[in-house]
Tab-separated table of C-alpha atoms and ligand atoms in Angstrom:
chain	number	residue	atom	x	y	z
A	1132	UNK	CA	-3.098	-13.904	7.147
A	1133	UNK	CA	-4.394	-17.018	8.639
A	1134	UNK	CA	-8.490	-18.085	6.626
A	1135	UNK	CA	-10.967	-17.018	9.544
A	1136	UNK	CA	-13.557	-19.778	9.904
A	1137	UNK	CA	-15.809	-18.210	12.001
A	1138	UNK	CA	-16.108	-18.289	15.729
A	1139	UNK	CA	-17.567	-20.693	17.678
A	1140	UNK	CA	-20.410	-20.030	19.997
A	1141	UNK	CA	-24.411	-20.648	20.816
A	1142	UNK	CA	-27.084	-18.210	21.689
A	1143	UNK	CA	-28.970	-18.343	25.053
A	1144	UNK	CA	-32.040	-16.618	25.602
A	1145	UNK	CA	-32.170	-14.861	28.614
A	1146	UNK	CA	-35.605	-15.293	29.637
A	1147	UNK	CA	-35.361	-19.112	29.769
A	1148	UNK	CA	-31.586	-20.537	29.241
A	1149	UNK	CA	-32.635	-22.097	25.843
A	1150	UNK	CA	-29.656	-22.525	23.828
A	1151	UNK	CA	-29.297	-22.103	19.404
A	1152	UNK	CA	-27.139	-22.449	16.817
A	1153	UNK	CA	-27.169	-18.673	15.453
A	1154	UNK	CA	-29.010	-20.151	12.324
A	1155	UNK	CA	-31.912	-17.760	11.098
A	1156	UNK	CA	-30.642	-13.764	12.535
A	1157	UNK	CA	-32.626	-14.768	15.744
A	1158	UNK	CA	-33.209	-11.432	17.419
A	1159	UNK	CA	-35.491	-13.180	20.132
A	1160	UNK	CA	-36.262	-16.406	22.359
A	1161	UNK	CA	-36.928	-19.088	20.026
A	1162	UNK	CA	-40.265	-19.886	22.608
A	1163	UNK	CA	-41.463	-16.494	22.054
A	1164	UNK	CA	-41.283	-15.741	26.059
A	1165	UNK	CA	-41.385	-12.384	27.549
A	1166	UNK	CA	-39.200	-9.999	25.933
A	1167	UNK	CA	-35.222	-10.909	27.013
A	1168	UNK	CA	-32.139	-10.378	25.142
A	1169	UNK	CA	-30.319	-13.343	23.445
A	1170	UNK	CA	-26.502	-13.628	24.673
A	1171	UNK	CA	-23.715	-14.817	22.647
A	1172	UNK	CA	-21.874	-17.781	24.667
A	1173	UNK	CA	-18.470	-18.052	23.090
A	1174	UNK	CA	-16.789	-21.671	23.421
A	1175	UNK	CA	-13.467	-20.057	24.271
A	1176	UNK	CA	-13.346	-18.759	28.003
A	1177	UNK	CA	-10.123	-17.199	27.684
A	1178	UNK	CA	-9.984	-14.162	24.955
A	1179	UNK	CA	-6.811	-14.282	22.741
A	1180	UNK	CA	-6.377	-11.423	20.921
A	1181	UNK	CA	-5.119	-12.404	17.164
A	1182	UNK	CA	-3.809	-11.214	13.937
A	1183	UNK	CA	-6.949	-10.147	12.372
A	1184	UNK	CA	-7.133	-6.737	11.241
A	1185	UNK	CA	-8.698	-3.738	13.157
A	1186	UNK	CA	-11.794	-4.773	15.073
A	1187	UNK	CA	-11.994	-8.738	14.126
A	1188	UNK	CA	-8.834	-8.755	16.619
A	1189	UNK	CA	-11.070	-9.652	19.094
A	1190	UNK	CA	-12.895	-12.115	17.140
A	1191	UNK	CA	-12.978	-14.808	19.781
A	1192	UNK	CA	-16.041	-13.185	21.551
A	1193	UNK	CA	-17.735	-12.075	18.216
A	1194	UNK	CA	-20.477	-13.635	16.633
A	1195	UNK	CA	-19.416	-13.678	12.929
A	1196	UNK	CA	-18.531	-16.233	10.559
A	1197	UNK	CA	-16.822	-13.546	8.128
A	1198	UNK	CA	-14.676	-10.536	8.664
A	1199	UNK	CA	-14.947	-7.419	6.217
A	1200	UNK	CA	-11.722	-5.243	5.120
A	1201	UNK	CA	-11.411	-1.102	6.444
A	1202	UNK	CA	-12.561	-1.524	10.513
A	1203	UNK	CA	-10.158	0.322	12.543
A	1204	UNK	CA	-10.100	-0.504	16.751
A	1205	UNK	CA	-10.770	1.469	19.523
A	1206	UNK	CA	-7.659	2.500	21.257
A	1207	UNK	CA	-7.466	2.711	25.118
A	1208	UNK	CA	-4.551	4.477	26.878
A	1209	UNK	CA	-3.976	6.334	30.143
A	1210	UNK	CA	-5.183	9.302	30.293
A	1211	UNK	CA	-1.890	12.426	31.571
A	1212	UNK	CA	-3.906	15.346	30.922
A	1213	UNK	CA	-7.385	14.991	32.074
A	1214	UNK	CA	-6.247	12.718	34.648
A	1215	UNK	CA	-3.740	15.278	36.363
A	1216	UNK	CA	-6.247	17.592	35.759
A	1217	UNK	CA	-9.085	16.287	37.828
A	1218	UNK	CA	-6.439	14.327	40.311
A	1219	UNK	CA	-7.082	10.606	39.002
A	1220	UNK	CA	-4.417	8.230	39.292
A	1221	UNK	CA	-5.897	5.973	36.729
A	1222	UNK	CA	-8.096	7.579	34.038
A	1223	UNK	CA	-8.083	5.383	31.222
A	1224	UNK	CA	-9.349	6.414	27.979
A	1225	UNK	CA	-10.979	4.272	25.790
A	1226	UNK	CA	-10.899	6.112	22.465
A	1227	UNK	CA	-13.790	5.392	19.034
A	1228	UNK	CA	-12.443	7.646	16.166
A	1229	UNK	CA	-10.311	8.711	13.532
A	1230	UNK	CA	-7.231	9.798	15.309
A	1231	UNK	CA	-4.353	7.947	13.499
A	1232	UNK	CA	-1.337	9.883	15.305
A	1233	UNK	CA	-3.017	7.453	18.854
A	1234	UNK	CA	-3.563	4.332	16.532
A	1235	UNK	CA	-7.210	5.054	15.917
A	1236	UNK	CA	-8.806	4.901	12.797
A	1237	UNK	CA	-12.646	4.305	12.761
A	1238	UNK	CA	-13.392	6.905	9.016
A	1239	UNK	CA	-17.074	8.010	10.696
A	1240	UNK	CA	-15.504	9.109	13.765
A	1241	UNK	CA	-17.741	6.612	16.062
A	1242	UNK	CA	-18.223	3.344	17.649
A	1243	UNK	CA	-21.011	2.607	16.024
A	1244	UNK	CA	-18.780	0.850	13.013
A	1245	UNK	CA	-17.998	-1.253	15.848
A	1246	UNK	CA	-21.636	-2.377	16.074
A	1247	UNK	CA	-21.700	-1.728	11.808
A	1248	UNK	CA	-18.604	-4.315	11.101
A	1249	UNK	CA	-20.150	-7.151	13.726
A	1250	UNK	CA	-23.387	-7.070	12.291
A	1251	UNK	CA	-22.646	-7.231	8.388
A	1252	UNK	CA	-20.448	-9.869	9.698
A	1253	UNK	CA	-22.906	-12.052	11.765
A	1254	UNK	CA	-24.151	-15.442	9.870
A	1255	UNK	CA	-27.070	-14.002	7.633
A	1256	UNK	CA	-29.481	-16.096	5.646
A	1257	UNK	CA	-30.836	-12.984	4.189
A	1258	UNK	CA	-28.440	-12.040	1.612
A	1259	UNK	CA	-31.213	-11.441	-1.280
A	1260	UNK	CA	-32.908	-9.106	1.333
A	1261	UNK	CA	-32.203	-5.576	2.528
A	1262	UNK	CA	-31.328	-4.748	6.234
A	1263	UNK	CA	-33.337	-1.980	7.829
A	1264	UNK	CA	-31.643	0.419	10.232
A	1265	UNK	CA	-33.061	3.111	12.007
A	1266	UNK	CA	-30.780	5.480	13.508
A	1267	UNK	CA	-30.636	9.000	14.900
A	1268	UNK	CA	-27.457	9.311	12.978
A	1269	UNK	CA	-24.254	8.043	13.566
A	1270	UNK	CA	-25.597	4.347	13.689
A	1271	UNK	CA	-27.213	5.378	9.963
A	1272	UNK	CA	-23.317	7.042	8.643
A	1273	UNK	CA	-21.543	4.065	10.278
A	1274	UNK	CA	-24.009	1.353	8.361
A	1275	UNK	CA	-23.901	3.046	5.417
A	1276	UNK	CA	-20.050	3.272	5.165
A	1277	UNK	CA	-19.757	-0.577	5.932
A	1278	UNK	CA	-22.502	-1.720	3.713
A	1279	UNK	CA	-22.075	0.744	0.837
A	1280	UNK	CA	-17.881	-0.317	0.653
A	1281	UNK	CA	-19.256	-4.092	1.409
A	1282	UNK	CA	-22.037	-3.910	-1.165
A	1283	UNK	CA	-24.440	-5.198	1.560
A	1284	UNK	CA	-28.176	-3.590	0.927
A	1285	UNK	CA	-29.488	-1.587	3.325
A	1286	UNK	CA	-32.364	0.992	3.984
A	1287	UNK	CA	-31.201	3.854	6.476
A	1288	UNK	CA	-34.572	5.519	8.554
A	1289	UNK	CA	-33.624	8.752	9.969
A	1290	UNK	CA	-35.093	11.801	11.411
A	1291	UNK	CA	-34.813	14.712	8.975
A	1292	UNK	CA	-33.521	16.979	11.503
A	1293	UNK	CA	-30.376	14.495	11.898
A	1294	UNK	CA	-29.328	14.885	8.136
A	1295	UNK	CA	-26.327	16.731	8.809
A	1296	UNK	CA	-24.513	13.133	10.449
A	1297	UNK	CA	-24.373	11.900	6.731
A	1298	UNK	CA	-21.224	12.823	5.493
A	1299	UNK	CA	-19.196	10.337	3.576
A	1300	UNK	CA	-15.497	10.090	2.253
A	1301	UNK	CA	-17.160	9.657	-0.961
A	1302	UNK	CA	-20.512	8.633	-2.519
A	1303	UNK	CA	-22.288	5.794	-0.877
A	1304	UNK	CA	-23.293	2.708	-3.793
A	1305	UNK	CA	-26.636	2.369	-4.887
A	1306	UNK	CA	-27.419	-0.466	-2.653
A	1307	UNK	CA	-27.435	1.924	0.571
A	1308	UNK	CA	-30.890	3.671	0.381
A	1309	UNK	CA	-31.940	6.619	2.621
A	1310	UNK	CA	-35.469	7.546	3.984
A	1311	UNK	CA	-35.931	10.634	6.512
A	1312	UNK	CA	-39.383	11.156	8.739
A	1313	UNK	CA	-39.866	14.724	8.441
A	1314	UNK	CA	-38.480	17.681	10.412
A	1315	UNK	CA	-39.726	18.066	14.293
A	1316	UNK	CA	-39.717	14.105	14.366
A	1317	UNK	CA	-37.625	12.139	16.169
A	1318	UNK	CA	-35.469	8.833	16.731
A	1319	UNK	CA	-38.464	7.357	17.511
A	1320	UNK	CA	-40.549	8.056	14.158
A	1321	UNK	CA	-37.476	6.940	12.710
A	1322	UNK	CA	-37.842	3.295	14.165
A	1323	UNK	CA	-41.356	3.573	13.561
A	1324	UNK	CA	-40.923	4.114	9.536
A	1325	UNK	CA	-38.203	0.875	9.992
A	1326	UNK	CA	-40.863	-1.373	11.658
A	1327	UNK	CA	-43.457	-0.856	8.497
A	1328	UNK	CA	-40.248	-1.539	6.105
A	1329	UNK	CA	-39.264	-4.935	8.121
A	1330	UNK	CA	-43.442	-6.126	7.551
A	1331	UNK	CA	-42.106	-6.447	3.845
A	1332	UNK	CA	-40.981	-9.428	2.316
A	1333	UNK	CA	-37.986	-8.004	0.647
A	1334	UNK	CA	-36.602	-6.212	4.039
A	1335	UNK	CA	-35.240	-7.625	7.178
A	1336	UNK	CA	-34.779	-5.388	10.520
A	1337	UNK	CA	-30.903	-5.301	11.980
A	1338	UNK	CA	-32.437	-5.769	15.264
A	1339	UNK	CA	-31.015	-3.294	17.379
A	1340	UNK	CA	-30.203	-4.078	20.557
A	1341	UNK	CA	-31.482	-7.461	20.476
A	1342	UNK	CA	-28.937	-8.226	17.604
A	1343	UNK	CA	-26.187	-10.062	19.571
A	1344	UNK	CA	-23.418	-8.786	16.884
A	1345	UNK	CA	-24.059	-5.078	17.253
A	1346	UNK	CA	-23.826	-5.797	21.300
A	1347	UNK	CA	-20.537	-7.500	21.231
A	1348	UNK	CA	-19.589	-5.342	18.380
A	1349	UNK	CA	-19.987	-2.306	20.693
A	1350	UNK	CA	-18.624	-4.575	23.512
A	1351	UNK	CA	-14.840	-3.895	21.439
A	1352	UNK	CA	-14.458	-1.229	23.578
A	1353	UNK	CA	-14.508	-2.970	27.188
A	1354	UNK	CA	-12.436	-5.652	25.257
A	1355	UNK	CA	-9.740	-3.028	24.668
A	1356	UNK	CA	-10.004	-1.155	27.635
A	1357	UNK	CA	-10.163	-4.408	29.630
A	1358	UNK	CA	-7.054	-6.406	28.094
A	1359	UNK	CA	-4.790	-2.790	27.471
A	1360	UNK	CA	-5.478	-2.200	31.527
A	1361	UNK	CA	-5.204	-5.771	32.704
A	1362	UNK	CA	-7.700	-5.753	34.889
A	1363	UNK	CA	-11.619	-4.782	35.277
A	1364	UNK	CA	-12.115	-1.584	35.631
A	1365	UNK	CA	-14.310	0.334	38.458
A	1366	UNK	CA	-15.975	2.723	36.649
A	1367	UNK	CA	-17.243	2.945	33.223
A	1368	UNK	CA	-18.329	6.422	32.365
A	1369	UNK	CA	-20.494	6.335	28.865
A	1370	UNK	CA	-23.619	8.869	27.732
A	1371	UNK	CA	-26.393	6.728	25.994
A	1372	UNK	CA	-29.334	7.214	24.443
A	1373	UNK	CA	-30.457	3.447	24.156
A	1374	UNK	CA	-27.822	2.073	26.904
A	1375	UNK	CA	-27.043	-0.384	24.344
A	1376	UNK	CA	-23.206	0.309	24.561
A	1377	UNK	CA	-23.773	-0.066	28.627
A	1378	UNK	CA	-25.502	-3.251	28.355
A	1379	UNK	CA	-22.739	-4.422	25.791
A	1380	UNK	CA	-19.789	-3.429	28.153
A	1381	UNK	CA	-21.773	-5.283	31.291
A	1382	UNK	CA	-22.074	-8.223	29.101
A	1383	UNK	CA	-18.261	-8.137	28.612
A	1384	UNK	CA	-17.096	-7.836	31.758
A	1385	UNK	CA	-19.381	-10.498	33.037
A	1386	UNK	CA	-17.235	-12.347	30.305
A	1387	UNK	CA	-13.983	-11.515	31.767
A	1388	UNK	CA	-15.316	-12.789	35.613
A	1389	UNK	CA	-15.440	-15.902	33.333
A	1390	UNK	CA	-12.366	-15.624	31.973
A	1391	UNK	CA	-10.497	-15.410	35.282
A	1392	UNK	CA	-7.354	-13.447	34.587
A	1393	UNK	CA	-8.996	-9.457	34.940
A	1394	UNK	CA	-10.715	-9.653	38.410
A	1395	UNK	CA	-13.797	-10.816	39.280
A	1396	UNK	CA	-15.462	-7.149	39.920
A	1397	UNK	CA	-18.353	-5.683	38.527
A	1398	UNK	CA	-17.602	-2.153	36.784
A	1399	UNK	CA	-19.966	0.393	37.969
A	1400	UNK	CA	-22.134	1.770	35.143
A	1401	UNK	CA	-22.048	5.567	35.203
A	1402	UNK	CA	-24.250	6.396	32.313
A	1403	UNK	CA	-25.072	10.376	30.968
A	1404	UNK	CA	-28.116	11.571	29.213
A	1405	UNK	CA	-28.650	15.194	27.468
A	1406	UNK	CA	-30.416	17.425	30.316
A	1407	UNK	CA	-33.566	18.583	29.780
A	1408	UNK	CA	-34.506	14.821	27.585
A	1409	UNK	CA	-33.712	12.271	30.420
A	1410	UNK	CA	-35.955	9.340	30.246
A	1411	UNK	CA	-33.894	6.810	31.187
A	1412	UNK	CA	-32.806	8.331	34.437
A	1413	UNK	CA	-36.218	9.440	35.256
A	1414	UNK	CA	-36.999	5.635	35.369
A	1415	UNK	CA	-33.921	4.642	37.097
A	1416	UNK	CA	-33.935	7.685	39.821
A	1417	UNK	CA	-37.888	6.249	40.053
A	1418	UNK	CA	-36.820	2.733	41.127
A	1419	UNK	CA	-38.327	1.606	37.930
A	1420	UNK	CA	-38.200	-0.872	35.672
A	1421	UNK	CA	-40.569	0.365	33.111
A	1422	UNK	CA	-40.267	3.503	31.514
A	1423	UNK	CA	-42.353	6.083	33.092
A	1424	UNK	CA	-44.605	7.309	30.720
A	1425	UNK	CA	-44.791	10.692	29.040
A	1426	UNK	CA	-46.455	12.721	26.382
A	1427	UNK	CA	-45.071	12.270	22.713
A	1428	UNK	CA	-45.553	16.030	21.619
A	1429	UNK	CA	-43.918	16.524	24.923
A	1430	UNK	CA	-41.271	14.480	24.189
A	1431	UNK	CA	-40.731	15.688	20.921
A	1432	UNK	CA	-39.892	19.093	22.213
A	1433	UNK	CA	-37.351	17.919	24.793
A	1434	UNK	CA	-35.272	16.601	22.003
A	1435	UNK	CA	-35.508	19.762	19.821
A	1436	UNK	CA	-33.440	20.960	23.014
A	1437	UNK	CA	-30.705	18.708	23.568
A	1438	UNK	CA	-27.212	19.314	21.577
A	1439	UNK	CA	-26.586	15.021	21.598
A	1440	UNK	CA	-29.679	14.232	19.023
A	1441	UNK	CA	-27.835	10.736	18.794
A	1442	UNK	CA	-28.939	10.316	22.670
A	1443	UNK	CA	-32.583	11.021	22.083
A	1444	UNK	CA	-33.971	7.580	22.457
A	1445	UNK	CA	-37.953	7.234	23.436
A	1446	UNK	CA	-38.041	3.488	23.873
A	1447	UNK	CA	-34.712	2.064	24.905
A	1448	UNK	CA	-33.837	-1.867	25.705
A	1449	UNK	CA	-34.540	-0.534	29.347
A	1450	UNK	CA	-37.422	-3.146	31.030
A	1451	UNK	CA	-36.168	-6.532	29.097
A	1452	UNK	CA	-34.598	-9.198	30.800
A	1453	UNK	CA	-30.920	-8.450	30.283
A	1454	UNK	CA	-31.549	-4.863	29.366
A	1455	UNK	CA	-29.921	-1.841	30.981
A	1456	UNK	CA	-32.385	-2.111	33.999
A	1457	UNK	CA	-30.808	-5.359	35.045
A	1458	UNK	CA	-27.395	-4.196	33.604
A	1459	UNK	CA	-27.769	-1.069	36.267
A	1460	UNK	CA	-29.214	-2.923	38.982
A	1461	UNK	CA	-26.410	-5.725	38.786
A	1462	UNK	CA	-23.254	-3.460	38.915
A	1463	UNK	CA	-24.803	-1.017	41.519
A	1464	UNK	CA	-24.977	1.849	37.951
A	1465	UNK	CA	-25.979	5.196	38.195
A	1466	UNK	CA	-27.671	7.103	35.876
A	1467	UNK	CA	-26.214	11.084	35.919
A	1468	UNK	CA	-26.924	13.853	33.218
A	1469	UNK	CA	-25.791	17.255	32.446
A	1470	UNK	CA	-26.967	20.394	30.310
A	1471	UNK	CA	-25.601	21.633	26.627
A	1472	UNK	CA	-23.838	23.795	28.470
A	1473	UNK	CA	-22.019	21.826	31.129
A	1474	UNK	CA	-21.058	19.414	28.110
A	1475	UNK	CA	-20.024	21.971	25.723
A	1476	UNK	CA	-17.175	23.280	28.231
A	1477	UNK	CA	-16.493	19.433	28.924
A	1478	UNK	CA	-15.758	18.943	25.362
A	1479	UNK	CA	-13.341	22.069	25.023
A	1480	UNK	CA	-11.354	20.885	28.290
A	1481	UNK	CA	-10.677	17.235	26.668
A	1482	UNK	CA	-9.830	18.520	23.457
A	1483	UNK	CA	-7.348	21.135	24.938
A	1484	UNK	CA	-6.132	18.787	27.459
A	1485	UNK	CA	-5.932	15.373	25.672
A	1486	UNK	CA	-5.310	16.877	22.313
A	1487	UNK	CA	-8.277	15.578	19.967
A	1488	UNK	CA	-11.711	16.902	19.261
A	1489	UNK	CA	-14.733	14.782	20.424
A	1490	UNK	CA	-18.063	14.495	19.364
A	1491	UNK	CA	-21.150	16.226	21.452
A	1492	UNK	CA	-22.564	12.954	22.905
A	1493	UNK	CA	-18.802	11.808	24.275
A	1494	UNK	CA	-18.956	15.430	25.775
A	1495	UNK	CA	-21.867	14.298	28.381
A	1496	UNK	CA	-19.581	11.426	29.763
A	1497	UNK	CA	-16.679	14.138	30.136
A	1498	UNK	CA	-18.600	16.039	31.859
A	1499	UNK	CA	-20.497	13.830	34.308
A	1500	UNK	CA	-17.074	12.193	35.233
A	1501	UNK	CA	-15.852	15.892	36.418
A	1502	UNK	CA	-18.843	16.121	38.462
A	1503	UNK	CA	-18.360	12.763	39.943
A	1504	UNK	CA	-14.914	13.484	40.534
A	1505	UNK	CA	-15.924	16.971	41.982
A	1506	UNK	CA	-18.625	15.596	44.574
A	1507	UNK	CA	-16.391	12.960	45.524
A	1508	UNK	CA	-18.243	9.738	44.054
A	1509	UNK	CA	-15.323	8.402	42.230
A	1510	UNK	CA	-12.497	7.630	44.517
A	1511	UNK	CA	-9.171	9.262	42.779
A	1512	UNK	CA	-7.141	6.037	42.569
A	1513	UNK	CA	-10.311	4.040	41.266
A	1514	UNK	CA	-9.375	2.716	37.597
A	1515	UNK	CA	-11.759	4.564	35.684
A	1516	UNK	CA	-12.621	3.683	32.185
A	1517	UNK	CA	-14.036	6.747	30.108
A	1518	UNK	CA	-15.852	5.387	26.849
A	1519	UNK	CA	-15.417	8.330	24.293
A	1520	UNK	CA	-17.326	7.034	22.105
A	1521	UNK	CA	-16.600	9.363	18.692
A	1522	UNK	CA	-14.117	11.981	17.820
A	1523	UNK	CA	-11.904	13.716	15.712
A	1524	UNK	CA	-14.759	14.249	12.919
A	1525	UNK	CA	-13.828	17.724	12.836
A	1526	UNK	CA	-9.994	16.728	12.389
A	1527	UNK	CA	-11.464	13.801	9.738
A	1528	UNK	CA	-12.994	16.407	7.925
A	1529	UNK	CA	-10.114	19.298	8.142
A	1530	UNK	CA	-8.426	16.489	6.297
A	1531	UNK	CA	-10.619	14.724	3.780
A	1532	UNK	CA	-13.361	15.918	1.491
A	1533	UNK	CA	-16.653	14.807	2.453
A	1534	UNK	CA	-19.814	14.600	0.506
A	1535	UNK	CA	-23.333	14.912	2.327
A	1536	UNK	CA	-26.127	12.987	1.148
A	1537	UNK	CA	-29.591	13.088	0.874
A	1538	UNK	CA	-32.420	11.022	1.291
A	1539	UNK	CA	-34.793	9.426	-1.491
A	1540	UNK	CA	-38.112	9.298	0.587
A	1541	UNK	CA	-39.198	11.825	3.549
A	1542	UNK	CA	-42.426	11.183	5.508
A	1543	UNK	CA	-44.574	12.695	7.922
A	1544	UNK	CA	-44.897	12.198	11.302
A	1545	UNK	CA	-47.339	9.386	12.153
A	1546	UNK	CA	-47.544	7.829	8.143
A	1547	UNK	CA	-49.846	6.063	6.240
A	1548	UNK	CA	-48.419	2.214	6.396
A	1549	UNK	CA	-49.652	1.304	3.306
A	1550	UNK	CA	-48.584	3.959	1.399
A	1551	UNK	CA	-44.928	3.982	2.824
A	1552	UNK	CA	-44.773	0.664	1.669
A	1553	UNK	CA	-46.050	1.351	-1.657
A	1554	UNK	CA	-43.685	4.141	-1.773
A	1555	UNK	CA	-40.740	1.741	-0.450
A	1556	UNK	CA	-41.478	-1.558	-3.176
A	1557	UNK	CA	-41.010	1.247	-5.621
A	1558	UNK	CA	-37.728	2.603	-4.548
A	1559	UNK	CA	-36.049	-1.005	-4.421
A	1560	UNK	CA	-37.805	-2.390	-7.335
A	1561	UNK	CA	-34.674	-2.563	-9.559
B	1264	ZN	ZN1	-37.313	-18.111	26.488
């Protein structure tokens, strides 16, 4: 295998067109202007795919300067049995999972290693610190794989209601820590217990959306879909909670306009929230660019009722320049949900008609693309690409022993700052 040098590229802020080395983990306009999203600009136009393994394939639009060992790709291939199914002459499937039998070997059984092996990869001048992540749970088991088998330190926050998504292959090292906010909290307490971590010294936050490397990390997946199809797609079916994966795929094809060889289309953004919790298309269906506000107690009960916990963002990279706002407005997007129950049934038709289990939150994107198909707003020979964005845990774990783990801290709802930081210099002080 050839040395990988790193890739070559600058950062542009999005608010003003300044342009960076990617120096210092800059999550943010260097001039501190209005909150916009920094954007990788690779020197190469034209992607090559190369001999790298797994994900780092795609390396030339990835902002890394190191590639890690065990990342498996997403696989993308045309869909015969949901497609005949629901009439579509070109339903392509881009696949995030452990399905080796289809080429696919992510060990969590989601994308988010995509996002997990970009940004443990990204130039860091924090190696002494510890990277905080808050997730509502596969984000948290796809960090903690990557950083516990790469010995990179990290501090998982996590709702304690989402425990169950921590299941391993086998223990996770020492240097992968674990703190919960306690149960009837959600995703959001989670980020708030990471934003009192990243005020200490010792931590650093991952950054979220605004990281560029967990963007184009999650961007893999248009990258496949995009250069296994040979053209742009359409449509782009996906169910978010943050619409990071949405912004990521926008931000790739606007890439491959660049490049010149895939078309010059925009992909229509057909993103699916979890019915009754829909935020994001509340704002959208509004003509909105902010959020629309709502009650937090409120809130919190709408996501004790949704089956995809992983989509139960509060505060998503919605209103910032470059955010999914402008990511929906620019590709004409529509924002669709459906209930437990519509997705539920979605899920079982996929598995028994493609032949692999998928996670719940994939399940929303299977079944808003049958009701788009159903009341006629996809056309049936549009190339459609369907984002599946985990599966096959339960085949993963009919195959492997996992271990569930537990976390060292849990706090309430609303905490005392300085005492979760006394509590958190105490936990890391070896
Ligand atoms: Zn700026």
């Amino acid at each position: 295998m050839k040395p990988f040098n790193g890739t070559n590229y600058q950062l542009e802020a999005l608010c003003c067109g300044a342009r960076c080395a990617d120096k210092n983990w800059e999550l943010n306009c260097l001039h501190q202007h209005k909150p916009a999203l920094v954007r990788a600009i690779y020197e190469k136009k034209q992607i090559e795919l190369n001999a790298l393994p797994g994900l780092y394939q795609f390396s030339d639009w990835l902002p890394i300067d190191r590639i890690l060992e065990g990342s498996g790709a997403p696989v993308t291939y045309k869909s015969v049995g949901l497609a005949e199914y629901l009439g579509l002459e070109n339903l392509y499937i881009t696949f995030n999972g452990y399905w080796p039998e289809k080429g696919a070997f992510m060990q969590t059984g989601t994308f988010k290693e995509c996002e997990a092996f970009m940004v443990c990869a990204r130039h860091n001048p924090y190696h002494d610190k510890v990277m905080v992540v808050a997730s509502a749970g596969n984000t948290a088991r796809a960090f903690a794989r990557v950083c516990s088998e790469n010995k990179i330190p990290l501090l998982i926050c996590i709702p304690e209601d989402n425990l169950n998504a921590l299941w391993f292959n086998k223990p996770l090292d020492p240097c992968v820590k674990i703190i919960a906010s306690e149960t009837g909290s959600d995703y959001f307490d989670a980020i708030n217990l990471s934003n009192i971590a990243a005020e200490m010294d010792q931590f650093y936050p991952e950054g979220g959306a605004k990281n560029v490397a967990r963007r184009d990390g999650m961007g893999i997946t248009a990258l496949s879909a995009v250069t296994t199809i040979g053209k742009i797609p359409d449509y782009y079916f996906q169910a978010v909670g943050s619409g990071t994966g949405a912004i990521a795929a926008w931000e790739a094809n606007l890439r491959f306009i660049e490049d010149g060889r895939f078309g010059s289309n925009k992909m229509k953004l057909m993103v699916s929230q979890n019915h009754p919790f829909i935020p994001i298309k509340e704002a959208w269906d509004a003509g909105s660019r902010d959020m629309l506000p709502f009650d937090e107690a409120e809130a919190r009960k709408l996501v004790e009722q949704i089956d995809a916990k992983v989509l139960s963002n509060r505060k998503p990279p919605y209103s910032l320049i470059g955010g999914l706002f402008d990511a929906l407005t620019d590709t004409n997007g529509e924002v669709l949900s459906a209930t437990n129950q519509e997705a539920a049934i979605a899920g079982q038709l996929f598995e028994k008609l493609e032949g692999i289990d998928i996670d719940t939150a994939a399940s929303f994107a299977v079944a808003t693309l049958i009701e788009s198909v159903k009341s006629g707003k996809v056309e049936k020979d549009a190339v459609i690409m369907l984002n599946i964005t985990g599966g096959g845990i339960r085949k993963y774990k009919s195959e492997h022993e996992v271990v569930m783990v537990q976390p060292q801290m849990i706090f309430p709802v609303n905490p005392d700052a300085a005492e979760v930081k006394a509590k958190l210099a105490q936990l890391f002080k070896d």
